[in-house]
XYZ file of C-alpha atoms in Angstrom:
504
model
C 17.882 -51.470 -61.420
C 18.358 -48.662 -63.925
C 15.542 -46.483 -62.178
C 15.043 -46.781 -58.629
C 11.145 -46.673 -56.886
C 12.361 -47.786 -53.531
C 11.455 -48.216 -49.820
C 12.520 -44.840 -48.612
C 15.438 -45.116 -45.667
C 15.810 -43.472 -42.263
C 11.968 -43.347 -41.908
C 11.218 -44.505 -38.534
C 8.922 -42.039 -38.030
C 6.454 -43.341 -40.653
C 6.372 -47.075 -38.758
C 5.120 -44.862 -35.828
C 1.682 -44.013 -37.143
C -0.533 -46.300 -36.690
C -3.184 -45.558 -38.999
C -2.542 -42.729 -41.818
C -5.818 -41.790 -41.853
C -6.321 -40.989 -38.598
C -3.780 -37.891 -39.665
C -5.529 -36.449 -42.324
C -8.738 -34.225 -41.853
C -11.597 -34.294 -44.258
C -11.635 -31.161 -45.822
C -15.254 -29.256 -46.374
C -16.387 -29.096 -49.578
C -18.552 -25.952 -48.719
C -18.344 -23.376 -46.243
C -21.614 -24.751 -44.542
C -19.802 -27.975 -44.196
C -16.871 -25.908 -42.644
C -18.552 -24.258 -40.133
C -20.229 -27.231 -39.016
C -16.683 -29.376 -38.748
C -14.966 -30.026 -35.912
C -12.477 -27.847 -36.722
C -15.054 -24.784 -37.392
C -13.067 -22.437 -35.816
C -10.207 -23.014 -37.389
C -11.848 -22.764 -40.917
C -13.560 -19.853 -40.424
C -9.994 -18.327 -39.200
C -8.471 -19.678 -42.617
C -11.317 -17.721 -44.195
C -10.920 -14.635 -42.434
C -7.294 -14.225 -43.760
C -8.326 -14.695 -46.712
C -10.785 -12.512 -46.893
C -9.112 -9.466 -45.715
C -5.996 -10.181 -47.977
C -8.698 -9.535 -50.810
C -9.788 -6.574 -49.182
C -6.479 -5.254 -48.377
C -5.374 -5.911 -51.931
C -8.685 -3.698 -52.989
C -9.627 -6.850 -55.099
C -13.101 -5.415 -55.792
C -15.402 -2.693 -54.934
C -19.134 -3.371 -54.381
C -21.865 -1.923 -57.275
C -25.428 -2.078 -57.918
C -26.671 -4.915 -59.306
C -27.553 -4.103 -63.227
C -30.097 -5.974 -65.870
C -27.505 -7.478 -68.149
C -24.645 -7.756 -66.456
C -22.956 -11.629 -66.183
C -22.205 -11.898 -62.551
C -20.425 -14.771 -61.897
C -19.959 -17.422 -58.925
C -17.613 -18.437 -56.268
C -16.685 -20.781 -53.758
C -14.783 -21.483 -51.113
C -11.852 -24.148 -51.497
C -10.353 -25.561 -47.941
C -7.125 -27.903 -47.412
C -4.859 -28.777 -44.567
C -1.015 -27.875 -44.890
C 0.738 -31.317 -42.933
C 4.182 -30.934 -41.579
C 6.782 -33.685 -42.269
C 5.778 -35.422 -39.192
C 2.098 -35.408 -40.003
C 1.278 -32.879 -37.752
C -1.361 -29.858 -38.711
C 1.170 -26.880 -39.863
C -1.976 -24.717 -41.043
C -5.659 -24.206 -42.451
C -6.320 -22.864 -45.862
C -9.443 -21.226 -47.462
C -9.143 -19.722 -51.025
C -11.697 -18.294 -52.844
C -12.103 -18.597 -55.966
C -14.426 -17.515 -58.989
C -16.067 -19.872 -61.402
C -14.097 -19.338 -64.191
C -16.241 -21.858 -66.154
C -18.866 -19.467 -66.547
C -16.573 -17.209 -68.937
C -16.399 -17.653 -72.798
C -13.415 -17.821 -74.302
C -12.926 -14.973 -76.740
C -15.937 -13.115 -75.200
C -15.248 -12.715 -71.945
C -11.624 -13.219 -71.496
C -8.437 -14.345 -74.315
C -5.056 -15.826 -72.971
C -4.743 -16.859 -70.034
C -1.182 -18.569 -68.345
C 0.450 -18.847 -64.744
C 4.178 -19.900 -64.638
C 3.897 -24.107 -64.413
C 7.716 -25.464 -63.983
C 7.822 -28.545 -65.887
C 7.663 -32.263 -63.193
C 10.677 -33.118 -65.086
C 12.390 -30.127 -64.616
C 11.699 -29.945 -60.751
C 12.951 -33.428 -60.305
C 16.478 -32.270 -62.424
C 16.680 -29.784 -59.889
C 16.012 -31.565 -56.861
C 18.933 -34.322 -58.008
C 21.276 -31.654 -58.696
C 20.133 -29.997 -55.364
C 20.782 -33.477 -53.782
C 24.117 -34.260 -55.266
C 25.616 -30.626 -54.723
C 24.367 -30.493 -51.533
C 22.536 -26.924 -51.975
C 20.074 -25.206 -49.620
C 16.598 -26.052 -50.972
C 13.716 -24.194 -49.601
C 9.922 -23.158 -50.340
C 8.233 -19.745 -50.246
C 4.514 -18.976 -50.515
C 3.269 -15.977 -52.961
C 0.597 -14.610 -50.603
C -2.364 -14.058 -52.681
C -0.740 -13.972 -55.960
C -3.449 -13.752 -58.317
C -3.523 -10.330 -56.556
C -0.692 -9.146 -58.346
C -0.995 -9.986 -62.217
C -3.043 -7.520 -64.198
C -6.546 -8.658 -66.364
C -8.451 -6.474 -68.349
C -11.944 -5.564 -68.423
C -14.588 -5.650 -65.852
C -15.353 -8.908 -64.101
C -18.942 -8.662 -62.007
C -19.243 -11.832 -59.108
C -21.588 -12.321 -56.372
C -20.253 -11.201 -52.906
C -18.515 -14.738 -50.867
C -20.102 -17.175 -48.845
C -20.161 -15.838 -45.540
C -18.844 -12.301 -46.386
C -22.289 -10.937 -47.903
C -22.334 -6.899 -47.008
C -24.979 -6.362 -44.829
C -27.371 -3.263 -46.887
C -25.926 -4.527 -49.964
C -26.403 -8.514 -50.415
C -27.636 -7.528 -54.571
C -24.532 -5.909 -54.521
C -21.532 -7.459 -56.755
C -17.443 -7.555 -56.732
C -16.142 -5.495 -59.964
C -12.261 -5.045 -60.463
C -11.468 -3.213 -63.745
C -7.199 -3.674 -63.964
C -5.742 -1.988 -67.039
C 29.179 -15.868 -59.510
C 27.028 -18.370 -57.141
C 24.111 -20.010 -58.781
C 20.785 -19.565 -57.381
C 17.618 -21.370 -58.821
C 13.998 -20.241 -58.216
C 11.314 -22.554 -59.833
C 8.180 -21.248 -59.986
C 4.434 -23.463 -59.836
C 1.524 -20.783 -59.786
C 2.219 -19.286 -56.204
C 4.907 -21.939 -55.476
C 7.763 -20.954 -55.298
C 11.236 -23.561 -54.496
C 14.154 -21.613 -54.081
C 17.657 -23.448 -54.703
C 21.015 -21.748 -53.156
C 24.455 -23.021 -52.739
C 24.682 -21.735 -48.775
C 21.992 -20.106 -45.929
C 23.702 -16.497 -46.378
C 22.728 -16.857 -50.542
C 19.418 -18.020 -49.004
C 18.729 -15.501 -46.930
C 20.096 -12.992 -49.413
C 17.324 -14.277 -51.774
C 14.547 -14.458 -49.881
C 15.001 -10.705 -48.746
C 15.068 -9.724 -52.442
C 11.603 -11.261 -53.037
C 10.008 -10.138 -49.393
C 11.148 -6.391 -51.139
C 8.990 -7.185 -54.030
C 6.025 -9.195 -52.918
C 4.352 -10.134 -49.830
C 5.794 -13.324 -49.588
C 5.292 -16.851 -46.678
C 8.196 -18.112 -45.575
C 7.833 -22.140 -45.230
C 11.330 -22.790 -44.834
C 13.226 -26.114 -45.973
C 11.201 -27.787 -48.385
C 9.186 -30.972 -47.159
C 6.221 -31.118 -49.419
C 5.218 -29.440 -52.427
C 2.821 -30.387 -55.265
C 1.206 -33.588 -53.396
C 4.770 -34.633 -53.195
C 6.146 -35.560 -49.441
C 10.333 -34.765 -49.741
C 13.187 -36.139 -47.355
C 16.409 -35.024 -47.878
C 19.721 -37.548 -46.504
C 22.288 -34.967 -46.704
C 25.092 -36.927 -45.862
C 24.447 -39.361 -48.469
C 23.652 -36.252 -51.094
C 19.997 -37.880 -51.846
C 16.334 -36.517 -51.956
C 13.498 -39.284 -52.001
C 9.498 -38.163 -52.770
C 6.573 -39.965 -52.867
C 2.618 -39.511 -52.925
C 2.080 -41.554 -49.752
C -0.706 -39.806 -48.489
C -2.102 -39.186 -52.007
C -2.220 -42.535 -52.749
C -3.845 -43.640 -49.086
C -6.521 -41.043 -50.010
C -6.769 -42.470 -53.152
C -7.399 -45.917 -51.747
C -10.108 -44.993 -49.290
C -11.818 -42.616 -52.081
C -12.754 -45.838 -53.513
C -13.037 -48.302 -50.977
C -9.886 -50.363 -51.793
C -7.936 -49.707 -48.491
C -8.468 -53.588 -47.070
C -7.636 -54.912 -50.769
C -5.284 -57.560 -51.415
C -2.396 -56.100 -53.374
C -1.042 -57.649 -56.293
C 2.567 -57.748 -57.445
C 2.306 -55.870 -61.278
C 0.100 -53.211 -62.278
C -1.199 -54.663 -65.536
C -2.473 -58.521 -66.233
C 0.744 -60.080 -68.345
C -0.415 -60.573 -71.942
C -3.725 -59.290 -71.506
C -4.126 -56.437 -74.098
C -7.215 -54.293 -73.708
C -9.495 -53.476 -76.622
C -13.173 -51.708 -77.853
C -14.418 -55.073 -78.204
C -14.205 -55.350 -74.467
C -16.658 -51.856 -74.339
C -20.270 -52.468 -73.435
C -22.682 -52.244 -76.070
C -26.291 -53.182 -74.551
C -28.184 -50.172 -72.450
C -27.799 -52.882 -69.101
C -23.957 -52.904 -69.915
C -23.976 -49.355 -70.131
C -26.102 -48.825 -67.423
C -23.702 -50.875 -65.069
C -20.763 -49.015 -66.159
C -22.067 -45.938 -65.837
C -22.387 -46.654 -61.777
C -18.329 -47.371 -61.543
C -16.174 -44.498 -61.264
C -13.575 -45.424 -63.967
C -12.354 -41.798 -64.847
C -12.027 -40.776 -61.253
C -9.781 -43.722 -61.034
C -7.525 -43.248 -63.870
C -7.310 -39.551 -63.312
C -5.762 -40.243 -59.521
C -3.444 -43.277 -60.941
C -2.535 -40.818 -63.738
C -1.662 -37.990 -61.028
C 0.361 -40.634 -59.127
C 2.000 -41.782 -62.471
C 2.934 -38.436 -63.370
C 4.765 -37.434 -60.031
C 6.889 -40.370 -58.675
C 5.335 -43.415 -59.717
C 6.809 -44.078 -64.052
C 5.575 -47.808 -62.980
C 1.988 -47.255 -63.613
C 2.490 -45.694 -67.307
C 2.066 -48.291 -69.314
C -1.470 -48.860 -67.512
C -2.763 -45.276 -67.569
C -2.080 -45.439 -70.968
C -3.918 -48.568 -71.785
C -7.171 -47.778 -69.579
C -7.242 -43.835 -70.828
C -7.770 -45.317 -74.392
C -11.576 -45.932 -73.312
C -12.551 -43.187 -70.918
C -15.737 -42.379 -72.660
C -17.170 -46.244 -72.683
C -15.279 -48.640 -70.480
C -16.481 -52.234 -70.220
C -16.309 -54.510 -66.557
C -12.939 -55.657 -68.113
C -11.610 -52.136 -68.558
C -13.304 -51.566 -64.714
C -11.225 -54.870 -63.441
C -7.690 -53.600 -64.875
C -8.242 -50.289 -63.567
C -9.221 -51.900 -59.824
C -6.272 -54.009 -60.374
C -3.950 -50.659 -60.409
C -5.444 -49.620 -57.000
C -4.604 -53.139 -55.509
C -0.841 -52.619 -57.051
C -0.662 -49.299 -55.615
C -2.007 -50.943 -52.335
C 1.092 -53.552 -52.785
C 3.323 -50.626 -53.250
C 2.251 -47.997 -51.269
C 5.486 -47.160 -49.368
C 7.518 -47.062 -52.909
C 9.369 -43.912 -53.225
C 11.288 -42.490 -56.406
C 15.096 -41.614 -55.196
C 17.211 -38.669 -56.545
C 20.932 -38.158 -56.529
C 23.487 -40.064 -54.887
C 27.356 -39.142 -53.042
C 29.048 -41.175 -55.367
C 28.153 -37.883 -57.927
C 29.422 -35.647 -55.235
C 32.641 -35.019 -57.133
C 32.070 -35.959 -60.851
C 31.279 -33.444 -63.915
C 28.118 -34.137 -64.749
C 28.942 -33.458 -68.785
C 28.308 -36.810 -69.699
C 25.999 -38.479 -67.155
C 22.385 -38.037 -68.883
C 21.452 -41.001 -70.194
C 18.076 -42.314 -71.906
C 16.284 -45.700 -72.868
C 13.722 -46.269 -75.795
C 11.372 -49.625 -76.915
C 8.416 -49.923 -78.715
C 6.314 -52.960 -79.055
C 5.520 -53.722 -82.199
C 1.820 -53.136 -83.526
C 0.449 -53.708 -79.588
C -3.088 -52.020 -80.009
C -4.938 -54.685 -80.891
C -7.767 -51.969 -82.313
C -5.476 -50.415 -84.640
C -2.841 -51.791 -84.889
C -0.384 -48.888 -83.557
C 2.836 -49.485 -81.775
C 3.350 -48.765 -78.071
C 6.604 -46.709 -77.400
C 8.276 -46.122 -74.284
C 11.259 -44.377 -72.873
C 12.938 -43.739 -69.706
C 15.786 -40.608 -69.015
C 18.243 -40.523 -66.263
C 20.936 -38.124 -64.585
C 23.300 -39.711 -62.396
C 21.002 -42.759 -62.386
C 18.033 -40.899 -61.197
C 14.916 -40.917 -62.549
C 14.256 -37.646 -64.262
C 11.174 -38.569 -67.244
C 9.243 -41.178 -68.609
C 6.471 -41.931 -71.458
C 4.035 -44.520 -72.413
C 2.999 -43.124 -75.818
C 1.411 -44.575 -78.453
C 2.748 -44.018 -81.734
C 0.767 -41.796 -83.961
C 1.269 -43.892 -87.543
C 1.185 -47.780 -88.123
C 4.511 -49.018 -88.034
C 5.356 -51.443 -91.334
C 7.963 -53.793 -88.965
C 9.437 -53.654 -85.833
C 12.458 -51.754 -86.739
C 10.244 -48.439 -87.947
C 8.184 -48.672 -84.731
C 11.697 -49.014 -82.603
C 12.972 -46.339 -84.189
C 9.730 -44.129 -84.298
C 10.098 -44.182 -80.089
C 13.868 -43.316 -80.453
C 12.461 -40.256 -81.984
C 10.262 -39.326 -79.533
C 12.932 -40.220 -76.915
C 15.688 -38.114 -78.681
C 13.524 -35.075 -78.624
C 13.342 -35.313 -74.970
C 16.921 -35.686 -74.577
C 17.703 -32.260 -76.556
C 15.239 -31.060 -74.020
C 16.796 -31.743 -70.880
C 20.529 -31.178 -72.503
C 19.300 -27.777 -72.602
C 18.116 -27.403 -69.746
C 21.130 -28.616 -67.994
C 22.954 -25.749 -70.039
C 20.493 -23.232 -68.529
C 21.352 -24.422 -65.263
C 25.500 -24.480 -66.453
C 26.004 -27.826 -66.558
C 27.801 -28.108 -69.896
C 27.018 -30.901 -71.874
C 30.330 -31.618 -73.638
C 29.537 -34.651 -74.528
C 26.726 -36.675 -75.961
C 24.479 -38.264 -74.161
C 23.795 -41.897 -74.794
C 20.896 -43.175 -75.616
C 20.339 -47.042 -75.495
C 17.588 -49.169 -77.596
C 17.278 -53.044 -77.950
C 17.120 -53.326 -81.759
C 20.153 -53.387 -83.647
C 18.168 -52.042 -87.122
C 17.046 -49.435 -85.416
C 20.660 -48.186 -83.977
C 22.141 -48.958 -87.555
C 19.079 -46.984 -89.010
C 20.692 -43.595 -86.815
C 24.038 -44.301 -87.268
C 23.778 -45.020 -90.951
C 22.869 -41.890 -93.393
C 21.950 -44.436 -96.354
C 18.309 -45.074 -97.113
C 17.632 -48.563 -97.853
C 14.643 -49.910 -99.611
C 12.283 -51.003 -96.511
C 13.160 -47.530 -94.195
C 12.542 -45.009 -96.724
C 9.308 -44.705 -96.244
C 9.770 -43.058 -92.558
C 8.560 -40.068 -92.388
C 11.446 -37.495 -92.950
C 10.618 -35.961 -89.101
C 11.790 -38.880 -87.642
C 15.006 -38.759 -89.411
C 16.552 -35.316 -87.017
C 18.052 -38.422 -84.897
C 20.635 -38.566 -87.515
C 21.149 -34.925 -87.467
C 21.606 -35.076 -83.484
C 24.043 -38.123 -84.073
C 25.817 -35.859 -86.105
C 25.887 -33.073 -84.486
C 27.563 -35.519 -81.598
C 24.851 -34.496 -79.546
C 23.776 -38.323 -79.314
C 25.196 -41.396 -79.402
C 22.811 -44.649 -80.086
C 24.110 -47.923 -78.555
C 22.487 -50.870 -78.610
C 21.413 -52.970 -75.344
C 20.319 -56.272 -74.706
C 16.534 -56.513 -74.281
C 16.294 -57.948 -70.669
C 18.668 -54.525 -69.371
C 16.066 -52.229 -71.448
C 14.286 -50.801 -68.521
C 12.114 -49.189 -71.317
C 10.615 -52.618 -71.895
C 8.123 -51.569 -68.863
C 6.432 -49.117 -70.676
C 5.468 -51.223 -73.696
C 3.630 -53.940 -72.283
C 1.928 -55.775 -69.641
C 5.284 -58.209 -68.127
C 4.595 -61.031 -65.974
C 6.134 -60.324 -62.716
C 10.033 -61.752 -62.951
C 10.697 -59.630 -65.640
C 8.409 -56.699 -63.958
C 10.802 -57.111 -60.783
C 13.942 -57.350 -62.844
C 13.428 -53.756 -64.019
C-alpha cells in the first residue's frame, strides 16, 4: 500500500478503556453551564487564570459607558487538555471577543496569526521520526497579549468578572551548525531539536522572550493524538477521540459500519436536491453541514480516505436532498468501521538514506465525472519516504475535451504541489538533487510532459498548465507512467467498490 492508514501498534493501553466516552467531559458552552457542572470548581479555577493573565497583561482599562460607542461581546470558551493515557492534564477557559460584530474596513483591516501548513507539520514530524530528533510542544501563554492592534476596541466587562460600582463600565485597549525547527499554529508552538541539551537550550531562549507553558514531549496537538516508536524511527496520529465525538454528536455511535466511504458508481447530482417546500422542509431538520464540516476536519488531518466524499457531498451544502443526507450518514458509518485507523510517518529503514530523491507523488483524474457539468475529478497523493505527506480531491476548474487533457490538467495541479514541498525540504536542508518522480496512469498524458511538440488535439490546453514541461526541464520532475491498479490516486477520483478500495 503506497500510503499507509493503519491500526496503530504497541497500543495496549487503548484496549484498556472500556468505553471512550466515559473519558471525555462535556465541556460548558456558557459559564452558567460551568458553574453548574460537576466539575464547577475546576472551571471557575480555569477562569480565574485567565482572568488575571488579562489583568496582569493590562489588557484593558474600565471607562464610562458613552452614547455611540460600539461595545462589543464576549464569551467564555472551555475545553479539557487529555494526557496520552486519557487522563485530565488540565482545564481551560479563554475569553474571547465577538469579533463578528466588527466590519471589515471600518472597524479593523488585516488581520493574520502564524498557521503552519497540515502538510508541512506532517513533513516535519516524518523527518522528526526518521532522524530520531527531540520533538516537543510549548504553550504561548496568552498570546494575543503580545501582538499590537490599533485603535480603540470598547467590550462589555466578562461573564462573571463584572466590576462591582461599574457593571456600565466597558474594556478599552488603545495599542499603537545543529538544526532546530520551531513550527508555529496561533499559540502552538512544536519545537524540533536534534538532542535534550539543543532542547533545553531552545526553550530557555523563548522563556527569555515570552511567558511561555512548558508541555513537554509532544502527544497531542491540533485534535491530533501522536505516539512516537523510537526504536523503529516512526510517529503515528489519528483523530480517535475526534471522530468518537463526532459519532455521538450525531447519534451514529451503535451504527453498523460499512467497508468504503462512498456507494461504488453512485455519482451524486442537483437532480437529487429537493425541490418541493415538504422536501425542503425535511432537509432542513438534518444536520448535513455539521456533518461534512467534521468529516472534512477528519479528512484534512489524518484521514486522505474520505476526500473523494467530502468533495462530492460539499458540492450541495446549500440544498442537499435525502440522497445527499444518506451518502453523508454513510461516511459516519465508514468512519465507525474505521475508527482505530491511524496515518503512519517515517520508518528505520530511512534511518541512514539521503533523502535527495525520496519525494514522490501520484496524479488521476476521472474523466468528465460531475454528472452536472460535466467537469473532471482530479486527484493526487505525495509521499516522503513512503509516508503520507498531502492529498487532494479537486475538481477541475474547465471541461476537459478527452481524457488525456483532464489527466494531465491534475498532473498540473499535482506538480505545483511538488515544487512546494521540494522547497520546503530545501528550507529544512534537505537538498533535493534530484527530481522527484511523479507517477500518472495515462501514457498521453506522460508523453504530453515529456514531449515539447504541440499536436493538433492538446493545443488547446491552456498555456498554465504547460509549466510541467518547464519543471521536466528544469529536471526538477520526472513523469513516469504507472499501471492503473498501483495508482493509489485512483481513490480520489471516484467512488471504488471495495476490492479495489482495499487494494489501495
Amino acid at each position: 500500500m503506497q500510503f499507509e492508514i493503519a491500526k496503530e501498534k504497541a497500543m495496549d493501553w487503548w484496549q484498556d478503556i472500556c468505553c471512550l466516552t466515559a473519558s471525555i467531559i462535556d465541556e460548558p458552552q456558557t459559564l452558567d453551564d460551568a458553574l453548574k457542572n460537576e466539575y464547577s470548581n475546576e472551571w471557575r479555577s480555569a477562569a480565574d487564570t485567565e482572568y488575571h493573565a488579562l489583568m496582569k497583561n493590562g489588557t484593558w482599562k474600565l471607562v464610562p459607558r458613552q452614547k455611540g460607542m460600539k461595545v462589543l461581546g464576549n464569551r467564555w470558551i472551555f475545553r479539557v487538555k487529555y494526557l496520552p493515557n486519557r487522563e485530565i492534564e488540565r482545564f481551560k477557559a479563554r475569553l474571547v471577543v465577538k469579533g463578528f460584530m466588527q466590519v471589515y474596513g471600518v472597524d479593523y483591516f488585516e488581520v493574520y496569526s502564524p498557521v503552519v501548513r497540515l502538510e508541512t507539520l506532517r513533513m516535519l514530524l516524518t523527518l522528526a521520526a526518521i532522524w530520531d530528533y527531540e520533538v516537543d510542544q510549548m504553550d504561548l501563554t496568552t498570546e494575543f497579549l503580545n501582538g499590537p492592534i490599533g485603535g480603540e476596541i470598547y467590550m462589555d466587562q466578562p461573564e462573571g468578572f463584572v466590576e462591582t460600582g461599574k457593571e456600565d463600565y466597558v474594556s478599552v485597549q488603545v495599542i499603537d551548525g545543529e538544526l532546530v525547527f520551531i513550527s508555529i499554529y496561533v499559540d502552538d508552538l512544536i519545537l524540533f531539536a536534534p538532542n535534550k541539551k539543543l532542547m533545553k537550550e531552545l526553550k530557555q531562549m523563548l522563556h527569555m522572550r515570552f511567558e511561555m507553558k512548558d508541555l513537554g514531549p509532544i502527544h497531542y496537538i491540533l485534535g491530533w493524538e501522536i505516539t512516537r516508536h523510537r526504536e523503529e524511527r516512526t510517529v503515528f496520529i489519528n483523530q480517535r477521540k475526534y471522530a468518537d465525538k463526532v459519532l455521538h454528536r450525531f447519534g451514529m455511535e451503535s451504527c453498523k459500519g460499512c467497508k468504503v466511504p462512498s456507494t461504488p458508481n453512485l455519482k451524486l447530482s442537483k437532480v437529487m436536491c429537493p425541490t418541493t417546500t415538504e422536501e425542503k422542509e425535511l432537509m432542513s431538520e438534518k444536520p448535513y453541514r455539521a456533518v461534512i464540516g467534521s468529516l472534512m476536519y477528519l479528512m484534512l488531518g489524518t484521514r486522505p480516505d474520505l476526500a473523494y466524499l467530502v468533495r462530492e457531498c460539499s458540492q450541495f451544502l446549500k440544498n442537499p436532498g435525502i440522497l445527499h443526507w444518506r451518502a453523508a450518514k454513510r461516511g459516519l458509518r465508514y468512519l465507525k468501521e474505521t475508527l482505530d485507523w491511524c496515518l503512519k510517518l517515517g520508518g528505520a529503514q530511512w534511518s541512514e538514506t539521503v533523502l535527495d530523491d525520496h519525494l514522490k507523488a501520484f496524479a488521476d483524474a476521472d474523466f468528465a465525472n460531475r454528472v452536472d457539468d460535466r467537469k473532471s475529478i482530479a486527484g493526487y497523493i505525495t509521499q516522503l519516504c513512503e509516508s503520507t505527506i498531502s492529498w487532494a480531491s479537486p475538481t477541475e476548474r474547465t471541461v476537459a475535451l478527452h481524457t488525456t487533457e483532464a489527466e494531465y490538467m491534475a498532473l498540473s495541479l499535482l506538480v505545483q504541489e511538488v515544487i512546494h514541498l521540494r522547497h520546503m525540504l530545501k528550507e529544512l536542508k534537505v537538498k533535493q538533487t534530484k527530481p522527484s518522480e511523479v507517477f500518472v496512469d495515462n501514457e498521453s498524458a506522460r508523453k504530453l510532459a515529456n514531449n515539447p511538440e504541440f499536436h493538433s488535439r492538446t493545443k488547446h490546453i491552456d498555456v498554465r498548465h504547460h509549466f510541467v514541461r518547464e519543471r521536466v526541464e528544469r529536471k526538477e520532475i520526472t513523469v513516469t507512467r504507472v499501471a492503473g491498479v498501483e495508482n493509489v490516486a485512483d481513490t480520489f477520483t471516484k467512488p471504488l467498490p471495495r476490492a479495489k478500495f482495499e487494494q489501495h
